[in-house]
PDB file of C-alpha atoms in Angstrom:
ATOM      1  CA  MET A   1     -25.780  87.028  80.328  1.00 80.00           C
ATOM      2  CA  ASN A   2     -23.813  90.022  81.750  1.00 90.00           C
ATOM      3  CA  TYR A   3     -20.251  90.990  80.239  1.00 94.00           C
ATOM      4  CA  GLN A   4     -17.363  92.314  81.954  1.00 94.00           C
ATOM      5  CA  VAL A   5     -16.510  95.575  80.464  1.00 94.00           C
ATOM      6  CA  ILE A   6     -12.602  96.373  80.450  1.00 94.00           C
ATOM      7  CA  ILE A   7     -11.158  99.590  79.237  1.00 93.00           C
ATOM      8  CA  GLN A   8      -7.779  99.241  77.668  1.00 93.00           C
ATOM      9  CA  PRO A   9      -5.148 101.772  78.647  1.00 94.00           C
ATOM     10  CA  THR A  10      -5.189 103.537  75.196  1.00 91.00           C
ATOM     11  CA  ALA A  11      -8.858 104.026  75.389  1.00 92.00           C
ATOM     12  CA  PHE A  12      -8.831 105.201  78.850  1.00 92.00           C
ATOM     13  CA  GLN A  13      -6.200 107.800  77.650  1.00 93.00           C
ATOM     14  CA  GLU A  14      -8.380 108.909  74.832  1.00 91.00           C
ATOM     15  CA  ILE A  15     -11.317 109.294  77.156  1.00 91.00           C
ATOM     16  CA  GLU A  16      -9.306 111.333  79.706  1.00 92.00           C
ATOM     17  CA  THR A  17      -7.877 113.541  76.820  1.00 91.00           C
ATOM     18  CA  SER A  18     -11.363 114.243  75.334  1.00 88.00           C
ATOM     19  CA  TYR A  19     -12.766 115.157  78.713  1.00 91.00           C
ATOM     20  CA  ARG A  20      -9.878 117.487  79.419  1.00 92.00           C
ATOM     21  CA  TRP A  21     -10.232 119.077  76.164  1.00 91.00           C
ATOM     22  CA  MET A  22     -13.994 119.820  76.742  1.00 91.00           C
ATOM     23  CA  CYS A  23     -13.299 121.143  80.189  1.00 93.00           C
ATOM     24  CA  ASP A  24     -10.667 123.570  78.752  1.00 94.00           C
ATOM     25  CA  ASN A  25     -12.465 124.624  75.477  1.00 95.00           C
ATOM     26  CA  LEU A  26     -16.126 124.161  76.105  1.00 91.00           C
ATOM     27  CA  SER A  27     -17.575 124.060  79.740  1.00 90.00           C
ATOM     28  CA  PRO A  28     -17.207 121.697  82.621  1.00 91.00           C
ATOM     29  CA  GLU A  29     -21.020 121.130  82.401  1.00 93.00           C
ATOM     30  CA  ILE A  30     -20.746 119.974  78.832  1.00 89.00           C
ATOM     31  CA  ALA A  31     -17.797 117.880  79.619  1.00 90.00           C
ATOM     32  CA  ASN A  32     -19.698 116.231  82.596  1.00 92.00           C
ATOM     33  CA  ASN A  33     -22.747 115.678  80.547  1.00 91.00           C
ATOM     34  CA  TRP A  34     -20.718 113.794  77.851  1.00 89.00           C
ATOM     35  CA  TYR A  35     -18.764 111.664  80.489  1.00 91.00           C
ATOM     36  CA  TYR A  36     -22.102 110.709  82.110  1.00 93.00           C
ATOM     37  CA  GLU A  37     -23.440 109.669  78.667  1.00 92.00           C
ATOM     38  CA  PHE A  38     -20.236 107.750  77.953  1.00 91.00           C
ATOM     39  CA  GLN A  39     -20.616 105.878  81.322  1.00 92.00           C
ATOM     40  CA  ASP A  40     -24.196 105.030  80.549  1.00 93.00           C
ATOM     41  CA  THR A  41     -23.313 103.814  76.975  1.00 91.00           C
ATOM     42  CA  ILE A  42     -20.494 101.628  78.256  1.00 91.00           C
ATOM     43  CA  ALA A  43     -22.761 100.209  81.073  1.00 92.00           C
ATOM     44  CA  SER A  44     -25.174  99.368  78.314  1.00 92.00           C
ATOM     45  CA  LEU A  45     -22.581  96.971  76.878  1.00 94.00           C
ATOM     46  CA  GLN A  46     -22.718  94.731  79.987  1.00 94.00           C
ATOM     47  CA  ASN A  47     -26.173  93.458  78.753  1.00 92.00           C
ATOM     48  CA  PHE A  48     -26.265  93.288  74.810  1.00 91.00           C
ATOM     49  CA  PRO A  49     -22.831  94.144  73.156  1.00 93.00           C
ATOM     50  CA  ASN A  50     -23.491  92.119  70.042  1.00 92.00           C
ATOM     51  CA  ARG A  51     -26.280  94.556  69.236  1.00 93.00           C
ATOM     52  CA  CYS A  52     -23.802  96.947  67.872  1.00 93.00           C
ATOM     53  CA  SER A  53     -22.829  96.946  64.449  1.00 93.00           C
ATOM     54  CA  LYS A  54     -19.376  95.957  63.021  1.00 93.00           C
ATOM     55  CA  ALA A  55     -16.798  98.662  62.667  1.00 91.00           C
ATOM     56  CA  PRO A  56     -15.130  99.226  59.230  1.00 88.00           C
ATOM     57  CA  GLU A  57     -11.874  98.511  61.202  1.00 85.00           C
ATOM     58  CA  SER A  58     -12.757  94.820  61.195  1.00 87.00           C
ATOM     59  CA  LYS A  59     -11.585  94.240  57.696  1.00 85.00           C
ATOM     60  CA  VAL A  60      -8.175  95.761  58.306  1.00 82.00           C
ATOM     61  CA  ILE A  61      -7.598  94.380  61.674  1.00 80.00           C
ATOM     62  CA  GLY A  62      -9.011  90.824  60.740  1.00 83.00           C
ATOM     63  CA  CYS A  63     -11.137  90.297  63.799  1.00 88.00           C
ATOM     64  CA  GLU A  64     -14.839  91.304  64.724  1.00 92.00           C
ATOM     65  CA  VAL A  65     -14.585  94.668  66.043  1.00 93.00           C
ATOM     66  CA  ARG A  66     -17.687  96.359  66.963  1.00 95.00           C
ATOM     67  CA  GLN A  67     -18.765 100.015  67.476  1.00 94.00           C
ATOM     68  CA  ILE A  68     -21.110 102.031  69.274  1.00 93.00           C
ATOM     69  CA  TRP A  69     -21.842 105.770  68.786  1.00 92.00           C
ATOM     70  CA  ILE A  70     -21.941 108.145  71.759  1.00 88.00           C
ATOM     71  CA  GLY A  71     -23.902 111.359  71.755  1.00 76.00           C
ATOM     72  CA  LYS A  72     -26.879 112.935  70.118  1.00 73.00           C
ATOM     73  CA  LYS A  73     -25.016 113.983  67.196  1.00 76.00           C
ATOM     74  CA  ARG A  74     -22.944 110.749  67.167  1.00 76.00           C
ATOM     75  CA  LYS A  75     -19.677 112.599  67.648  1.00 83.00           C
ATOM     76  CA  TYR A  76     -17.762 109.738  69.062  1.00 88.00           C
ATOM     77  CA  ARG A  77     -17.359 106.027  68.252  1.00 90.00           C
ATOM     78  CA  VAL A  78     -16.344 103.565  70.937  1.00 92.00           C
ATOM     79  CA  LEU A  79     -14.544 100.386  69.264  1.00 92.00           C
ATOM     80  CA  PHE A  80     -14.447  97.195  71.216  1.00 94.00           C
ATOM     81  CA  VAL A  81     -14.388  93.336  70.865  1.00 95.00           C
ATOM     82  CA  VAL A  82     -16.408  90.826  72.434  1.00 95.00           C
ATOM     83  CA  MET A  83     -14.613  87.649  73.919  1.00 92.00           C
ATOM     84  CA  GLU A  84     -16.552  85.207  75.626  1.00 90.00           C
ATOM     85  CA  ASP A  85     -17.958  87.040  78.590  1.00 93.00           C
ATOM     86  CA  VAL A  86     -15.634  90.118  78.263  1.00 95.00           C
ATOM     87  CA  VAL A  87     -16.119  93.261  76.317  1.00 96.00           C
ATOM     88  CA  ALA A  88     -12.728  94.962  75.844  1.00 95.00           C
ATOM     89  CA  ILE A  89     -12.868  98.708  74.975  1.00 95.00           C
ATOM     90  CA  LEU A  90     -10.086  99.353  72.311  1.00 92.00           C
ATOM     91  CA  HIS A  91     -10.327 103.004  71.262  1.00 90.00           C
ATOM     92  CA  VAL A  92     -12.645 106.037  71.405  1.00 89.00           C
ATOM     93  CA  ARG A  93     -12.543 107.974  68.213  1.00 86.00           C
ATOM     94  CA  HIS A  94     -14.041 111.548  67.298  1.00 83.00           C
ATOM     95  CA  SER A  95     -16.303 111.226  64.303  1.00 79.00           C
ATOM     96  CA  ARG A  96     -13.924 113.571  62.437  1.00 79.00           C
ATOM     97  CA  GLN A  97     -10.993 110.993  62.795  1.00 76.00           C
ATOM     98  CA  SER A  98     -10.487 108.796  59.948  1.00 68.00           C
ATOM     99  CA  TYR A  99     -11.132 104.934  60.339  1.00 68.00           C
ATOM    100  CA  ARG A 100      -8.170 102.965  61.710  1.00 58.00           C
ATOM    101  CA  GLY A 101      -6.261 101.791  58.792  1.00 59.00           C
ATOM    102  CA  GLU A 102      -7.026 104.683  56.512  1.00 52.00           C
ATOM    103  CA  GLU A 103      -4.365 107.005  58.135  1.00 49.00           C
ATOM    104  CA  SER A 104      -1.582 105.067  56.431  1.00 45.00           C
ATOM    105  CA  GLU A 105      -3.061 105.414  52.942  1.00 44.00           C
TER     106      GLU A 105
END
């Protein structure tokens, strides 16, 4: 079964912000490599999204949120939900960011 992948506007904005930061502070080559790896990871969700582990945010949000890591050093987490035949990307979080729900504590 192939799933349709949808990137929510907030996640798209987070991706764009990360990419621009990398271009400005690291190098365009590093930014492009990260972006291509991101695209490959998202494309892999079309086939088997349920292979990914549940995110710690699932308990706080109250629904099954899954996560997949991007990068060799697991620097970014992509948070998503699976509904029928759709995978909705909710957030892209850097590994140094706290889990959603911990910010208010």
